[in-house]
């Protein structure tokens, strides 16, 4: 399209004024639009007025992924926010980020995707977060959260709360001190915790040496650690691996009774937590003293739990996220290991099962539920 010659001087004059204004505002995209307009004389084809206005409108829009009015964007891949660990940890994350200068709704946008809806949805959710221009992804929980975050494109920095796996052994980072890539975060050492849980169970019930372990693919590292620990202390560990959700917990407990299991180790999986009341009730029904990863099991009738205290863990994660939002590189931020744990015991459950816990266990407990 050609513009009438009579309109060229006025259009160019307006463009020159617009360029000066936009340069003063620091918007170089308008300069490029203006330069595209210059070959306007001597019958040279120029941009049509409508095309020119469209380009100006496009240039006026914020660039995709750029910081807008100092708004930071955090994408979270985690267990559902109504899960016990998430319900406790998420408010801590948001409050700590606020203290560090990133207030949700003002200078921070947080977008959450669940990690318990199947592999395809988790990977799709991670890509949705990146498409929404997340500056950082927080992968909270099982390895699946990190797998999805790592596969999302374009790649962005990742902060992990590695609950059920060892990110060094799995090759996501080089070492704690030097991650060496775009992943840093907090390691909860749950495989080590599985061995500790088994030791506490045997200390509480030394005569019950036929121990069963409930686990699935998301707690495979924990089961491997528990199995090694069982072999080292001469304990028989009966494996009950769940394959296809929804899991048949009632059927699993019937199998344990037939097998003569005497106590129970329930390993950590986001696919177990929603059924914690059923699992705790079945353990009481079959008179299987059990130990769990999180206090929420004990609060609904489980006997004992030993696991991570999520509050300090989430505070440290918030600190790493804030540093990255301010320009730090994950490769330069060492991974941290959790050093805050809690041991909770439910005496009411022990009495319901007709069992007595040794004094040594009660003295070591951080909390005893009467």
CSV table of N, CA and C in Angstrom, one decimal, residues 208-308:
chain,number,residue,atom,x,y,z
A,208,UNK,N,9.7,-57.4,67.4
A,208,UNK,CA,8.9,-57.4,66.1
A,208,UNK,C,9.9,-57.2,65.0
A,209,UNK,N,10.5,-58.2,64.5
A,209,UNK,CA,11.6,-58.1,63.5
A,209,UNK,C,11.1,-58.4,62.1
A,210,UNK,N,9.8,-58.8,61.9
A,210,UNK,CA,9.3,-59.0,60.6
A,210,UNK,C,8.5,-57.7,60.2
A,211,UNK,N,9.3,-56.8,59.6
A,211,UNK,CA,8.8,-55.4,59.3
A,211,UNK,C,8.3,-55.4,57.8
A,212,UNK,N,7.2,-54.7,57.6
A,212,UNK,CA,6.7,-54.5,56.2
A,212,UNK,C,6.9,-53.0,55.8
A,213,UNK,N,7.2,-52.8,54.6
A,213,UNK,CA,7.3,-51.4,54.1
A,213,UNK,C,6.3,-51.2,53.0
A,214,UNK,N,5.6,-50.1,53.1
A,214,UNK,CA,4.7,-49.6,52.0
A,214,UNK,C,5.4,-48.6,51.2
A,215,UNK,N,5.4,-48.7,49.9
A,215,UNK,CA,6.1,-47.8,49.1
A,215,UNK,C,5.6,-47.8,47.6
A,216,UNK,N,6.0,-46.8,46.8
A,216,UNK,CA,5.7,-46.8,45.4
A,216,UNK,C,6.9,-46.2,44.7
A,217,UNK,N,6.7,-46.0,43.4
A,217,UNK,CA,7.8,-45.6,42.6
A,217,UNK,C,8.4,-44.2,43.0
A,218,UNK,N,7.6,-43.4,43.7
A,218,UNK,CA,8.0,-42.1,44.1
A,218,UNK,C,8.8,-42.2,45.4
A,219,UNK,N,8.8,-43.3,46.1
A,219,UNK,CA,9.6,-43.5,47.3
A,219,UNK,C,10.6,-44.6,47.1
A,220,UNK,N,11.1,-44.9,45.9
A,220,UNK,CA,12.0,-46.0,45.6
A,220,UNK,C,13.3,-45.8,46.3
A,221,UNK,N,13.8,-44.6,46.3
A,221,UNK,CA,15.1,-44.4,47.0
A,221,UNK,C,15.0,-44.6,48.5
A,222,UNK,N,13.9,-44.3,49.1
A,222,UNK,CA,13.7,-44.5,50.5
A,222,UNK,C,13.6,-46.0,50.8
A,223,UNK,N,12.9,-46.8,49.9
A,223,UNK,CA,12.8,-48.2,50.2
A,223,UNK,C,14.2,-48.9,50.1
A,224,UNK,N,15.0,-48.4,49.1
A,224,UNK,CA,16.4,-49.0,48.9
A,224,UNK,C,17.2,-48.7,50.2
A,225,UNK,N,17.1,-47.5,50.8
A,225,UNK,CA,17.8,-47.2,52.0
A,225,UNK,C,17.3,-48.0,53.2
A,226,UNK,N,16.0,-48.2,53.3
A,226,UNK,CA,15.5,-49.0,54.4
A,226,UNK,C,15.9,-50.5,54.2
A,227,UNK,N,15.9,-50.9,53.0
A,227,UNK,CA,16.3,-52.3,52.7
A,227,UNK,C,17.8,-52.6,53.2
A,228,UNK,N,18.6,-51.6,52.8
A,228,UNK,CA,20.0,-51.8,53.3
A,228,UNK,C,20.2,-51.7,54.8
A,229,UNK,N,19.4,-50.8,55.4
A,229,UNK,CA,19.4,-50.7,56.9
A,229,UNK,C,18.9,-52.0,57.5
A,230,UNK,N,17.9,-52.6,56.9
A,230,UNK,CA,17.3,-53.8,57.5
A,230,UNK,C,18.3,-55.0,57.4
A,231,UNK,N,19.0,-55.1,56.3
A,231,UNK,CA,20.0,-56.1,56.2
A,231,UNK,C,21.1,-56.0,57.2
A,232,UNK,N,21.5,-54.7,57.5
A,232,UNK,CA,22.6,-54.5,58.4
A,232,UNK,C,22.3,-54.9,59.8
A,233,UNK,N,21.0,-54.8,60.2
A,233,UNK,CA,20.6,-55.1,61.6
A,233,UNK,C,19.9,-56.5,61.7
A,234,UNK,N,19.8,-57.2,60.6
A,234,UNK,CA,19.3,-58.6,60.6
A,234,UNK,C,17.7,-58.6,60.7
A,235,UNK,N,17.1,-57.6,60.1
A,235,UNK,CA,15.6,-57.5,60.1
A,235,UNK,C,15.1,-57.9,58.7
A,236,UNK,N,14.0,-58.7,58.8
A,236,UNK,CA,13.4,-59.0,57.5
A,236,UNK,C,12.4,-57.9,57.1
A,237,UNK,N,12.6,-57.4,55.9
A,237,UNK,CA,11.8,-56.3,55.4
A,237,UNK,C,10.9,-56.8,54.3
A,238,UNK,N,9.6,-56.8,54.5
A,238,UNK,CA,8.7,-57.3,53.5
A,238,UNK,C,8.2,-56.1,52.7
A,239,UNK,N,8.4,-56.2,51.4
A,239,UNK,CA,8.1,-55.2,50.4
A,239,UNK,C,6.6,-55.2,50.0
A,240,UNK,N,5.9,-54.1,50.1
A,240,UNK,CA,4.6,-54.0,49.5
A,240,UNK,C,4.6,-52.7,48.6
A,241,UNK,N,4.8,-53.0,47.3
A,241,UNK,CA,4.9,-51.9,46.4
A,241,UNK,C,3.6,-51.6,45.7
A,242,UNK,N,3.1,-50.4,45.7
A,242,UNK,CA,1.9,-50.1,45.0
A,242,UNK,C,2.3,-49.6,43.6
A,243,UNK,N,1.5,-50.1,42.6
A,243,UNK,CA,1.8,-49.8,41.2
A,243,UNK,C,0.9,-48.8,40.5
A,244,UNK,N,-0.4,-49.1,40.6
A,244,UNK,CA,-1.4,-48.3,39.9
A,244,UNK,C,-2.4,-47.6,40.8
A,245,UNK,N,-2.4,-46.3,40.8
A,245,UNK,CA,-3.4,-45.6,41.7
A,245,UNK,C,-4.8,-45.7,41.0
A,246,UNK,N,-5.8,-45.7,41.9
A,246,UNK,CA,-5.8,-45.6,43.3
A,246,UNK,C,-5.4,-46.9,44.0
A,247,UNK,N,-4.6,-46.7,45.0
A,247,UNK,CA,-4.0,-47.9,45.7
A,247,UNK,C,-5.0,-48.6,46.6
A,248,UNK,N,-4.8,-49.9,46.6
A,248,UNK,CA,-5.7,-50.8,47.4
A,248,UNK,C,-5.0,-51.0,48.8
A,249,UNK,N,-5.2,-50.1,49.7
A,249,UNK,CA,-4.5,-50.3,51.0
A,249,UNK,C,-5.2,-51.4,51.8
A,250,UNK,N,-6.5,-51.6,51.7
A,250,UNK,CA,-7.1,-52.6,52.5
A,250,UNK,C,-6.6,-54.0,52.0
A,251,UNK,N,-6.4,-54.2,50.7
A,251,UNK,CA,-5.9,-55.4,50.2
A,251,UNK,C,-4.5,-55.6,50.7
A,252,UNK,N,-3.7,-54.6,50.7
A,252,UNK,CA,-2.3,-54.7,51.2
A,252,UNK,C,-2.2,-55.1,52.6
A,253,UNK,N,-3.1,-54.6,53.5
A,253,UNK,CA,-3.0,-55.0,54.9
A,253,UNK,C,-3.5,-56.5,55.1
A,254,UNK,N,-4.4,-56.9,54.3
A,254,UNK,CA,-4.8,-58.3,54.3
A,254,UNK,C,-3.6,-59.2,53.9
A,255,UNK,N,-2.8,-58.8,52.9
A,255,UNK,CA,-1.7,-59.6,52.5
A,255,UNK,C,-0.6,-59.6,53.6
A,256,UNK,N,-0.5,-58.4,54.3
A,256,UNK,CA,0.5,-58.4,55.4
A,256,UNK,C,0.1,-59.3,56.6
A,257,UNK,N,-1.2,-59.4,56.8
A,257,UNK,CA,-1.6,-60.3,57.9
A,257,UNK,C,-1.3,-61.8,57.5
A,258,UNK,N,-1.6,-62.1,56.3
A,258,UNK,CA,-1.3,-63.5,55.8
A,258,UNK,C,0.2,-63.8,55.9
A,259,UNK,N,1.0,-62.7,55.6
A,259,UNK,CA,2.5,-62.9,55.6
A,259,UNK,C,3.1,-62.9,57.0
A,260,UNK,N,2.3,-62.5,58.0
A,260,UNK,CA,2.9,-62.5,59.4
A,260,UNK,C,3.7,-61.3,59.7
A,261,UNK,N,3.4,-60.2,59.0
A,261,UNK,CA,4.2,-59.0,59.4
A,261,UNK,C,3.9,-58.5,60.8
A,262,UNK,N,4.9,-58.0,61.5
A,262,UNK,CA,4.7,-57.6,62.9
A,262,UNK,C,4.7,-56.1,63.1
A,263,UNK,N,5.3,-55.3,62.2
A,263,UNK,CA,5.3,-53.9,62.3
A,263,UNK,C,5.4,-53.3,61.0
A,264,UNK,N,5.2,-52.0,60.9
A,264,UNK,CA,5.0,-51.3,59.5
A,264,UNK,C,5.8,-50.0,59.4
A,265,UNK,N,6.5,-49.9,58.3
A,265,UNK,CA,7.2,-48.7,57.9
A,265,UNK,C,6.4,-48.1,56.6
A,266,UNK,N,5.8,-47.0,56.8
A,266,UNK,CA,5.1,-46.3,55.7
A,266,UNK,C,5.9,-45.2,55.1
A,267,UNK,N,6.5,-45.4,53.9
A,267,UNK,CA,7.4,-44.5,53.3
A,267,UNK,C,6.6,-43.3,52.7
A,268,UNK,N,7.4,-42.3,52.3
A,268,UNK,CA,6.8,-41.0,51.9
A,268,UNK,C,6.4,-41.1,50.4
A,269,UNK,N,5.1,-40.8,50.1
A,269,UNK,CA,4.7,-40.6,48.8
A,269,UNK,C,3.5,-39.7,48.8
A,270,UNK,N,3.4,-38.7,47.8
A,270,UNK,CA,2.3,-37.8,47.8
A,270,UNK,C,1.0,-38.6,47.5
A,271,UNK,N,1.1,-39.8,47.0
A,271,UNK,CA,-0.1,-40.6,46.7
A,271,UNK,C,-0.6,-41.4,47.9
A,272,UNK,N,0.2,-41.3,49.0
A,272,UNK,CA,-0.3,-41.9,50.3
A,272,UNK,C,-1.0,-40.9,51.2
A,273,UNK,N,-0.6,-39.7,51.1
A,273,UNK,CA,-1.0,-38.7,52.2
A,273,UNK,C,-2.5,-38.5,52.2
A,274,UNK,N,-3.1,-38.5,51.1
A,274,UNK,CA,-4.6,-38.3,51.1
A,274,UNK,C,-5.3,-39.4,51.8
A,275,UNK,N,-4.7,-40.6,51.9
A,275,UNK,CA,-5.3,-41.7,52.6
A,275,UNK,C,-4.8,-42.0,53.9
A,276,UNK,N,-4.2,-41.0,54.6
A,276,UNK,CA,-3.5,-41.3,55.8
A,276,UNK,C,-4.4,-41.7,56.9
A,277,UNK,N,-5.6,-41.3,57.0
A,277,UNK,CA,-6.6,-41.7,58.0
A,277,UNK,C,-6.9,-43.2,57.8
A,278,UNK,N,-7.1,-43.6,56.5
A,278,UNK,CA,-7.4,-45.0,56.3
A,278,UNK,C,-6.2,-45.9,56.6
A,279,UNK,N,-5.0,-45.4,56.3
A,279,UNK,CA,-3.8,-46.2,56.6
A,279,UNK,C,-3.6,-46.4,58.1
A,280,UNK,N,-3.8,-45.3,58.8
A,280,UNK,CA,-3.6,-45.3,60.3
A,280,UNK,C,-4.7,-46.2,60.9
A,281,UNK,N,-5.9,-46.1,60.4
A,281,UNK,CA,-7.0,-47.0,61.0
A,281,UNK,C,-6.7,-48.5,60.7
A,282,UNK,N,-6.2,-48.8,59.5
A,282,UNK,CA,-5.9,-50.2,59.2
A,282,UNK,C,-4.8,-50.7,60.0
A,283,UNK,N,-3.8,-49.9,60.3
A,283,UNK,CA,-2.7,-50.3,61.2
A,283,UNK,C,-3.2,-50.6,62.5
A,284,UNK,N,-4.1,-49.8,63.1
A,284,UNK,CA,-4.7,-50.2,64.4
A,284,UNK,C,-5.5,-51.4,64.3
A,285,UNK,N,-6.3,-51.6,63.2
A,285,UNK,CA,-7.2,-52.7,63.1
A,285,UNK,C,-6.4,-54.0,63.1
A,286,UNK,N,-5.2,-54.0,62.4
A,286,UNK,CA,-4.4,-55.2,62.2
A,286,UNK,C,-3.3,-55.3,63.3
A,287,UNK,N,-3.4,-54.3,64.3
A,287,UNK,CA,-2.4,-54.3,65.4
A,287,UNK,C,-1.0,-54.3,64.9
A,288,UNK,N,-0.7,-53.4,63.9
A,288,UNK,CA,0.6,-53.3,63.4
A,288,UNK,C,1.2,-51.9,63.8
A,289,UNK,N,2.1,-51.9,64.8
A,289,UNK,CA,2.7,-50.6,65.2
A,289,UNK,C,3.5,-50.1,63.9
A,290,UNK,N,3.2,-48.8,63.6
A,290,UNK,CA,3.7,-48.2,62.4
A,290,UNK,C,4.4,-46.9,62.7
A,291,UNK,N,5.4,-46.6,61.8
A,291,UNK,CA,6.0,-45.3,61.8
A,291,UNK,C,5.9,-44.7,60.4
A,292,UNK,N,5.7,-43.3,60.4
A,292,UNK,CA,5.4,-42.6,59.2
A,292,UNK,C,6.4,-41.4,59.0
A,293,UNK,N,6.3,-40.8,57.9
A,293,UNK,CA,7.2,-39.7,57.6
A,293,UNK,C,6.8,-38.4,58.2
A,294,UNK,N,5.5,-38.2,58.4
A,294,UNK,CA,5.0,-36.8,58.7
A,294,UNK,C,4.0,-36.9,59.9
A,295,UNK,N,4.1,-35.9,60.7
A,295,UNK,CA,3.2,-35.8,61.9
A,295,UNK,C,1.7,-35.9,61.6
A,296,UNK,N,1.3,-35.5,60.4
A,296,UNK,CA,-0.1,-35.5,60.0
A,296,UNK,C,-0.7,-36.9,60.2
A,297,UNK,N,0.1,-37.9,59.9
A,297,UNK,CA,-0.4,-39.3,60.1
A,297,UNK,C,-0.7,-39.6,61.6
A,298,UNK,N,0.2,-39.1,62.5
A,298,UNK,CA,0.1,-39.3,63.9
A,298,UNK,C,-1.1,-38.5,64.4
A,299,UNK,N,-1.4,-37.3,63.9
A,299,UNK,CA,-2.5,-36.5,64.3
A,299,UNK,C,-3.9,-37.2,64.0
A,300,UNK,N,-3.9,-38.1,63.0
A,300,UNK,CA,-5.1,-38.8,62.7
A,300,UNK,C,-5.1,-40.2,63.2
A,301,UNK,N,-4.2,-40.6,64.1
A,301,UNK,CA,-4.3,-41.9,64.7
A,301,UNK,C,-3.1,-42.8,64.5
A,302,UNK,N,-2.1,-42.3,63.7
A,302,UNK,CA,-0.9,-43.1,63.5
A,302,UNK,C,-0.1,-43.2,64.8
A,303,UNK,N,0.8,-44.2,64.9
A,303,UNK,CA,1.5,-44.4,66.2
A,303,UNK,C,2.7,-43.4,66.3
A,304,UNK,N,3.6,-43.4,65.3
A,304,UNK,CA,4.8,-42.6,65.4
A,304,UNK,C,5.1,-42.0,64.1
A,305,UNK,N,5.8,-40.8,64.1
A,305,UNK,CA,6.3,-40.3,62.9
A,305,UNK,C,7.7,-39.7,63.2
A,306,UNK,N,8.6,-39.8,62.2
A,306,UNK,CA,9.9,-39.1,62.2
A,306,UNK,C,10.1,-38.5,60.8
A,307,UNK,N,10.3,-37.2,60.8
A,307,UNK,CA,10.5,-36.6,59.5
A,307,UNK,C,10.9,-35.1,59.6
A,308,UNK,N,10.9,-34.5,58.5
A,308,UNK,CA,11.4,-33.1,58.3
A,308,UNK,C,10.4,-32.1,59.0
